Amino acid sequence: MDKVNLDFYMYFELSEEQVMIQQAARDFAQNELKPGVIERDEHQKFPHEQIKKLGELGFLGMMVDPKYNGSGLDAVSYVLVMEELSKIDASASVVVSVNNSLVCYGLENYGNDFQKEKYLKPLASGEKIGAFCLSEPEAGSDATSQKTSAIDMGDYYLLNGVKNWITNGSTASTYLVIAQTDTSKRHRGINALIVEKGMEGFTVGAKENKLGIRGSDTCSLMFTDVKVPKENRIGEEGFGFKFAMKTLEGGRIGIAAQALGIASGAYELALNYSKERKAFGKTISEHQAIQFKLADMATEIEAARMLCLKAAWLKDQGLPYAQASSMAKLYASQVAMKTTVEAVQIHGGYGFVKEYHVERLMRDAKITQIYEGTSEIQRIVIAREVLSQ
Ligand code: CAA
């Protein structure tokens, strides 16, 4: 069967196991994430206890082979879990996403046996948390312009520079750091290095005070003459940029599913509220103005869900998924923004106060259009793919 035919044969029914995993994530979100989510957002408190439990349940190394302490699940299950967690707490779900699809995926697919044994195992079990460090003060979208340097000193690299906007910046123990070794080779002179917290010369900067996903810790990292052993380089010399790009392809599925969850969480709140709130003698759900909003929200969320599942399904089939993951992220993040704004509108004044949750989801939605590649970057990736076909 060729690729085009397979696209048409995407199978829609979830397996029993996938439904069970989805339900487990839904229950976890209701019972463990919902209590305290407003307080964590307000005080920028990292969900330590909740992340520990997610690790114990196998949600931090979902797609990793059980021989490396993972759960051995597929990417479709990962999308289902990300949606459920993100409906309630996008700060917790971004930790899950980065650990699973950037850090664990990167190490399992491109690391060597030593790296998998030493670093992947504790990350997949949730004993440790990982961070993916690509962005810099002057290299966000333009990721080939890395200023952080990793000079080859024989048996180690001397790492110097600053990384910005790092999710899990202070809570991580293991950092995958992208750095330039040979400027004359441009992106082919970039390496991906595993850096451990506590290495001499490595310091974590202050936590950013953010608009949304305030419970997650986003920090700058400073590297001053950090000696990183050669054995900590992922892949061949100069593989770092491709490593980052390949890893981000899967990361974008996770963030697309996060955006989907933020949208569907806000939609469910708005739907329920519309059936309770009365105005002009009937529930607001009986007014066509609200019905039209709900119809658009439901339709767009369904389309976003299909894109997320398709990207995950392609990944599970071992088929190319760069275009699909960028489409899913581009569209789902737009839907997250639009749906959350409408959910606040449906709630009226109540939507503007914290107790009703939708204002937080609206603030959380914005970052899904920015991190792991802005919407403009997704369009670049999609346009290149469609033009090359
Ligand atoms: N897979 C494999 N290789 C790839 C690739 C992919 N998906 N995309 C690019 N490459 C390769 C190219 O083939 C090329 O290699 P060769 O020259 O050897 O063929 C090399 O990488 C450079 O590619 P381009 O010339 O296409 O590079 P570019 O400078 O034009 O930019 C880009 C490409 C798509 C814009 C890229 O820079 C990009 O994705 N930028 C956004 C970065 C990003 O997403 N940052 C997010 C930070 S992580 C984060 O947010 C995590 C978090 O905390 C939540």
Coordinates of C-alpha atoms and ligand atoms in Angstrom, one line a residue:
M1 CA 0.0 0.0 0.0
D2 CA 1.5 3.4 -0.9
K3 CA 1.5 6.5 1.3
V4 CA -1.5 8.1 -0.3
N5 CA -3.7 5.1 0.2
L6 CA -2.6 4.7 3.8
D7 CA -3.7 8.3 4.5
F8 CA -7.2 7.3 3.4
Y9 CA -7.1 4.2 5.6
M10 CA -6.5 6.0 8.9
Y11 CA -8.5 3.8 11.3
F12 CA -10.8 5.9 13.6
E13 CA -11.8 3.4 16.3
L14 CA -9.7 3.6 19.5
S15 CA -8.5 0.3 20.9
E16 CA -9.7 -0.9 24.3
E17 CA -6.3 0.0 25.7
Q18 CA -6.3 3.5 24.2
V19 CA -9.8 4.1 25.8
M20 CA -8.5 2.9 29.2
I21 CA -5.5 5.2 29.0
Q22 CA -7.7 8.1 28.0
Q23 CA -10.0 7.4 30.9
A24 CA -7.1 7.1 33.3
A25 CA -5.8 10.5 32.2
R26 CA -9.2 12.0 32.5
D27 CA -9.6 10.7 36.0
F28 CA -6.1 11.9 37.0
A29 CA -6.9 15.4 35.6
Q30 CA -10.2 15.6 37.6
N31 CA -8.9 14.1 40.8
E32 CA -5.3 15.2 41.0
L33 CA -4.8 18.2 38.8
K34 CA -8.0 20.2 39.2
P35 CA -7.7 20.7 43.0
G36 CA -5.2 23.5 43.4
V37 CA -4.8 24.4 39.7
I38 CA -6.0 28.0 40.3
E39 CA -3.6 28.5 43.2
R40 CA -0.7 27.0 41.3
D41 CA -1.4 29.3 38.4
E42 CA -1.7 32.4 40.6
H43 CA 1.5 31.7 42.7
Q44 CA 3.4 30.1 39.8
K45 CA 3.8 26.9 41.8
F46 CA 5.3 23.9 39.9
P47 CA 3.0 20.8 40.2
H48 CA 5.8 18.7 41.9
E49 CA 3.5 16.2 43.6
Q50 CA 1.3 15.8 40.5
I51 CA 4.3 15.3 38.2
K52 CA 5.7 12.7 40.6
K53 CA 2.4 10.8 40.4
L54 CA 2.2 11.1 36.6
G55 CA 5.7 9.5 36.6
E56 CA 4.5 6.6 38.8
L57 CA 1.6 6.0 36.4
G58 CA 3.9 5.8 33.4
F59 CA 2.9 9.1 31.8
L60 CA 6.4 10.6 31.6
G61 CA 7.9 7.9 29.4
M62 CA 4.7 6.9 27.5
M63 CA 6.3 5.9 24.2
V64 CA 9.6 4.6 25.6
D65 CA 10.3 0.9 25.4
P66 CA 9.6 -0.9 28.7
K67 CA 13.3 -2.1 28.8
Y68 CA 14.2 1.6 29.4
N69 CA 11.4 2.0 32.0
G70 CA 8.9 3.4 29.6
S71 CA 5.2 2.4 29.0
G72 CA 5.7 1.2 25.4
L73 CA 2.5 3.0 24.2
D74 CA 1.8 4.6 20.8
A75 CA 1.6 8.2 19.8
V76 CA -2.2 8.1 19.5
S77 CA -2.4 7.2 23.2
Y78 CA 0.0 10.1 23.9
V79 CA -2.3 12.5 22.1
L80 CA -5.3 11.2 24.1
V81 CA -3.5 11.7 27.3
M82 CA -2.2 15.2 26.4
E83 CA -5.7 16.3 25.5
E84 CA -7.2 15.1 28.8
L85 CA -4.5 16.6 31.0
S86 CA -4.5 19.9 29.1
K87 CA -8.2 20.3 29.5
I88 CA -7.5 20.9 33.2
D89 CA -3.9 21.9 33.7
A90 CA -1.7 23.0 30.7
S91 CA 1.1 23.8 33.1
A92 CA 1.4 20.2 34.1
S93 CA 0.8 18.9 30.6
V94 CA 3.7 20.9 29.1
V95 CA 6.0 19.1 31.5
V96 CA 4.6 15.8 30.3
S97 CA 5.0 16.9 26.7
V98 CA 8.6 18.1 26.9
N99 CA 9.7 15.1 28.9
N100 CA 8.0 12.6 26.6
S101 CA 8.4 13.9 23.1
L102 CA 11.5 16.1 23.2
V103 CA 13.7 14.5 25.8
C104 CA 12.8 10.8 26.0
Y105 CA 12.1 10.5 22.3
G106 CA 15.4 12.3 21.5
L107 CA 17.4 10.0 23.8
E108 CA 15.7 6.8 22.8
N109 CA 15.9 7.3 19.0
Y110 CA 19.3 9.0 18.7
G111 CA 21.2 8.2 22.0
N112 CA 23.6 5.3 22.4
D113 CA 23.3 2.4 24.8
F114 CA 25.3 4.1 27.6
Q115 CA 23.1 7.3 27.3
K116 CA 19.9 5.3 27.3
E117 CA 21.0 3.3 30.4
K118 CA 22.3 6.3 32.3
Y119 CA 19.9 9.1 31.3
L120 CA 16.8 7.7 29.6
K121 CA 15.8 5.2 32.2
P122 CA 15.3 7.7 35.1
L123 CA 13.6 10.2 32.7
A124 CA 11.2 7.6 31.4
S125 CA 10.2 6.4 34.9
G126 CA 9.7 10.0 36.0
E127 CA 12.4 9.8 38.7
K128 CA 14.1 12.7 36.9
I129 CA 12.8 15.4 34.6
G130 CA 14.4 16.6 31.4
A131 CA 14.7 19.8 29.5
F132 CA 15.3 20.6 25.8
C133 CA 17.5 23.6 25.3
L134 CA 17.5 25.1 21.8
S135 CA 16.2 28.7 22.1
E136 CA 18.7 31.5 22.8
P137 CA 18.3 35.3 23.2
E138 CA 19.0 35.7 19.5
A139 CA 18.1 32.3 18.1
G140 CA 14.4 31.4 18.6
S141 CA 12.7 30.8 15.2
D142 CA 16.1 31.2 13.4
A143 CA 17.4 28.1 15.1
T144 CA 20.6 27.6 13.0
S145 CA 22.0 30.8 14.5
Q146 CA 23.2 29.2 17.7
K147 CA 25.6 31.3 19.7
T148 CA 26.2 28.9 22.5
S149 CA 29.5 27.3 21.8
A150 CA 30.8 23.7 22.5
I151 CA 34.5 23.8 21.7
D152 CA 36.1 20.5 21.1
M153 CA 38.8 20.0 23.7
G154 CA 39.7 16.4 22.9
D155 CA 37.8 14.3 25.4
Y156 CA 35.3 17.0 26.4
Y157 CA 33.4 20.0 25.0
L158 CA 33.8 23.4 26.6
L159 CA 30.3 24.8 26.8
N160 CA 29.7 28.5 27.0
G161 CA 26.5 30.6 26.4
V162 CA 23.0 31.3 27.4
K163 CA 19.7 29.4 26.7
N164 CA 16.3 31.1 27.0
W165 CA 12.7 30.1 27.6
I166 CA 13.6 26.6 28.8
T167 CA 10.6 24.6 30.0
N168 CA 11.5 22.6 33.2
G169 CA 14.4 25.0 33.5
S170 CA 14.9 24.7 37.2
T171 CA 13.2 21.3 37.9
A172 CA 15.1 19.3 35.3
S173 CA 18.1 17.2 36.1
T174 CA 19.0 16.3 32.5
Y175 CA 19.3 18.9 29.8
L176 CA 19.7 18.3 26.1
V177 CA 21.7 21.4 25.0
I178 CA 22.2 22.4 21.3
A179 CA 25.4 24.2 20.7
Q180 CA 27.7 25.3 17.9
T181 CA 31.1 23.5 17.7
D182 CA 32.3 24.6 14.3
T183 CA 30.9 27.9 13.0
S184 CA 32.5 27.3 9.5
K185 CA 30.1 24.4 9.0
R186 CA 27.0 26.4 10.1
H187 CA 24.2 24.0 11.0
R188 CA 26.3 21.0 10.2
G189 CA 28.8 22.1 13.0
I190 CA 26.1 22.0 15.7
N191 CA 26.1 19.3 18.4
A192 CA 23.5 18.1 20.9
L193 CA 25.0 17.5 24.4
I194 CA 23.6 15.9 27.5
V195 CA 24.3 18.3 30.4
E196 CA 23.6 17.4 34.0
K197 CA 22.4 19.7 36.7
G198 CA 25.4 20.3 39.1
M199 CA 28.1 20.3 36.4
E200 CA 30.5 23.0 37.3
G201 CA 29.8 26.3 35.5
F202 CA 26.1 25.5 34.8
T203 CA 23.7 27.9 36.5
V204 CA 19.9 28.3 36.3
G205 CA 18.6 31.9 36.0
A206 CA 15.4 33.4 37.5
K207 CA 12.0 32.0 36.6
E208 CA 10.0 34.0 34.0
N209 CA 6.8 35.7 35.2
K210 CA 4.5 34.6 32.4
L211 CA 1.0 35.3 31.0
G212 CA 0.1 31.6 30.9
I213 CA 1.2 28.1 31.8
R214 CA 2.4 29.8 35.0
G215 CA 2.7 26.6 37.0
S216 CA 5.5 25.4 34.7
D217 CA 9.0 26.8 35.3
T218 CA 10.5 28.6 32.4
C219 CA 14.0 29.8 33.0
S220 CA 17.2 31.0 31.3
L221 CA 20.3 28.8 31.7
M222 CA 23.9 30.0 31.8
F223 CA 26.9 27.9 30.8
T224 CA 30.4 29.1 31.7
D225 CA 33.2 26.8 30.8
V226 CA 31.2 23.7 31.5
K227 CA 33.2 20.6 30.7
V228 CA 30.8 18.1 29.0
P229 CA 32.3 14.7 28.4
K230 CA 32.5 13.6 24.7
E231 CA 30.4 10.5 25.7
N232 CA 27.5 12.9 26.3
R233 CA 27.2 14.0 22.6
I234 CA 24.1 12.6 21.0
G235 CA 24.8 11.1 17.6
E236 CA 27.7 11.8 15.3
E237 CA 29.7 15.0 15.3
G238 CA 27.6 17.8 13.7
F239 CA 24.3 15.9 14.1
G240 CA 22.8 18.4 16.7
F241 CA 20.7 20.5 14.4
K242 CA 19.1 17.6 12.6
F243 CA 18.6 16.0 16.1
A244 CA 16.7 19.1 17.2
M245 CA 14.6 19.3 14.0
K246 CA 13.7 15.6 14.1
T247 CA 12.8 15.7 17.7
L248 CA 10.6 18.8 17.3
E249 CA 8.6 17.1 14.6
G250 CA 7.2 14.8 17.4
G251 CA 7.2 17.6 20.0
R252 CA 4.8 19.5 17.8
I253 CA 2.3 16.6 18.0
G254 CA 2.4 17.0 21.8
I255 CA 1.9 20.7 21.7
A256 CA -0.9 20.4 19.1
A257 CA -2.6 18.0 21.5
Q258 CA -2.1 20.4 24.4
A259 CA -3.8 23.1 22.4
L260 CA -6.6 20.7 21.5
G261 CA -7.0 20.0 25.2
I262 CA -7.1 23.7 26.2
A263 CA -9.8 24.2 23.5
S264 CA -11.9 21.3 24.5
G265 CA -11.6 22.1 28.2
A266 CA -12.9 25.6 27.6
Y267 CA -15.6 24.3 25.3
E268 CA -16.9 21.8 27.8
L269 CA -17.0 24.5 30.5
A270 CA -18.9 26.9 28.1
L271 CA -21.3 24.2 27.0
N272 CA -22.2 23.3 30.6
Y273 CA -22.5 26.9 31.7
S274 CA -24.8 27.7 28.7
K275 CA -27.2 25.1 29.9
E276 CA -27.4 26.5 33.4
R277 CA -27.3 30.2 32.9
K278 CA -30.6 31.9 32.3
A279 CA -31.2 35.2 30.4
F280 CA -34.4 36.6 28.9
G281 CA -36.5 33.8 30.4
K282 CA -34.5 30.8 29.1
T283 CA -31.1 29.2 29.3
I284 CA -28.5 31.0 27.2
S285 CA -28.0 27.7 25.3
E286 CA -31.5 28.2 23.9
H287 CA -30.4 31.5 22.3
Q288 CA -29.2 31.1 18.7
A289 CA -26.3 33.5 19.3
I290 CA -24.8 31.0 21.8
Q291 CA -25.8 27.9 19.7
F292 CA -23.8 29.3 16.7
K293 CA -20.8 29.8 18.9
L294 CA -21.0 26.3 20.4
A295 CA -21.5 24.8 16.9
D296 CA -18.4 26.5 15.6
M297 CA -16.4 25.5 18.6
A298 CA -17.4 21.9 18.4
T299 CA -16.7 21.7 14.7
E300 CA -13.2 23.3 14.9
I301 CA -12.2 21.2 17.9
E302 CA -13.2 18.0 16.0
A303 CA -11.1 19.1 13.0
A304 CA -8.1 19.9 15.3
R305 CA -8.5 16.5 17.0
M306 CA -8.5 14.7 13.6
L307 CA -5.3 16.5 12.6
C308 CA -3.6 15.6 16.0
L309 CA -4.6 12.0 15.7
K310 CA -3.6 11.8 12.0
A311 CA -0.1 13.1 12.8
A312 CA 0.2 10.6 15.7
W313 CA -1.1 7.8 13.5
L314 CA 1.4 8.5 10.8
K315 CA 4.2 8.5 13.4
D316 CA 2.9 5.2 14.7
Q317 CA 3.0 3.7 11.2
G318 CA 6.6 4.8 10.7
L319 CA 5.5 7.2 7.9
P320 CA 6.7 10.8 7.5
Y321 CA 4.8 13.2 9.8
A322 CA 6.6 16.6 9.7
Q323 CA 3.9 18.2 7.6
A324 CA 1.1 16.6 9.6
S325 CA 2.5 17.6 13.0
S326 CA 3.0 21.2 11.8
M327 CA -0.5 21.3 10.4
A328 CA -1.9 19.9 13.7
K329 CA 0.0 22.4 15.7
L330 CA -0.8 25.4 13.5
Y331 CA -4.5 24.6 13.4
A332 CA -5.0 23.4 17.0
S333 CA -3.3 26.4 18.4
Q334 CA -5.5 28.7 16.4
V335 CA -8.6 26.8 17.6
A336 CA -7.3 27.0 21.2
M337 CA -7.1 30.8 21.0
K338 CA -10.4 31.3 19.3
T339 CA -12.3 28.8 21.5
T340 CA -11.0 30.1 24.8
V341 CA -11.9 33.7 23.8
E342 CA -15.4 32.6 22.9
A343 CA -15.7 30.5 26.1
V344 CA -14.9 33.6 28.2
Q345 CA -17.5 35.5 26.1
I346 CA -20.2 32.9 26.8
H347 CA -19.4 33.1 30.5
G348 CA -19.9 36.9 30.4
G349 CA -18.5 38.6 33.5
Y350 CA -18.0 35.2 35.2
G351 CA -15.5 34.3 32.5
F352 CA -13.3 37.1 33.6
V353 CA -12.8 35.7 37.1
K354 CA -10.4 32.9 38.1
E355 CA -13.0 30.6 39.7
Y356 CA -14.5 29.8 36.4
H357 CA -11.2 28.5 34.8
V358 CA -11.8 29.8 31.3
E359 CA -9.7 33.0 31.7
R360 CA -6.7 30.7 32.7
L361 CA -7.3 28.5 29.6
M362 CA -7.4 31.7 27.5
R363 CA -4.1 32.8 28.9
D364 CA -2.6 29.3 28.5
A365 CA -3.7 29.0 24.9
K366 CA -1.4 31.8 23.6
I367 CA 1.8 30.0 24.2
T368 CA 0.7 27.1 21.9
Q369 CA 1.1 29.6 19.0
I370 CA 4.6 30.4 20.1
Y371 CA 6.6 27.5 21.6
E372 CA 8.1 24.6 19.6
G373 CA 8.0 26.9 16.6
T374 CA 5.6 29.8 16.2
S375 CA 2.6 29.6 13.8
E376 CA 4.8 31.3 11.2
I377 CA 7.4 28.5 11.5
Q378 CA 4.7 25.9 11.1
R379 CA 3.6 27.6 7.9
I380 CA 7.2 27.6 6.7
V381 CA 7.5 23.8 7.3
I382 CA 4.1 23.1 5.7
A383 CA 4.8 25.3 2.7
R384 CA 8.2 23.7 2.1
E385 CA 6.6 20.2 2.2
V386 CA 3.7 21.0 -0.1
L387 CA 5.9 22.8 -2.6
S388 CA 8.4 19.9 -2.7
Q389 CA 5.6 17.3 -3.5
Ligands
CAA1 N1 14.3 16.7 9.8 C1 15.6 16.5 9.5 N2 16.4 17.5 9.0 C2 15.9 18.7 8.9 C3 14.6 19.0 9.3 C4 13.8 17.9 9.7 N3 12.5 18.1 10.1 N4 14.3 20.3 9.1 C5 15.5 20.8 8.6 N5 16.4 19.9 8.5 C6 17.8 20.0 8.1 C7 17.9 20.4 6.6 O1 17.8 19.2 5.8 C8 19.2 21.1 6.5 O2 20.2 20.1 6.5 P1 21.2 19.9 5.2 O3 21.7 21.3 4.8 O4 22.3 19.0 5.7 O5 20.3 19.3 4.2 C9 19.3 21.7 7.9 O6 18.4 21.0 8.8 C10 18.9 23.2 7.9 O7 17.6 23.3 7.4 P2 17.1 24.6 6.7 O8 18.0 25.1 5.7 O9 15.7 24.3 6.3 O10 17.1 25.6 8.0 P3 16.4 27.0 8.1 O11 17.4 27.8 8.9 O12 15.9 27.5 6.9 O13 15.2 26.8 9.2 C11 13.3 26.0 10.4 C12 14.5 25.7 9.4 C13 12.2 25.1 10.1 C14 12.8 27.4 10.3 C15 13.9 25.8 11.8 O14 14.9 26.7 12.1 C16 12.9 25.7 12.9 O15 12.2 24.8 13.1 N6 12.8 26.8 13.7 C17 12.0 26.8 14.9 C18 12.7 26.3 16.1 C19 11.8 25.9 17.2 O16 10.8 25.2 17.0 N7 12.1 26.2 18.4 C20 11.4 25.8 19.6 C21 12.3 25.6 20.7 S1 12.0 24.2 21.7 C22 10.7 24.6 22.7 O17 9.9 25.5 22.6 C23 10.4 23.5 23.7 C24 9.7 24.0 24.9 O18 10.3 24.5 25.8 C25 8.2 23.7 25.0

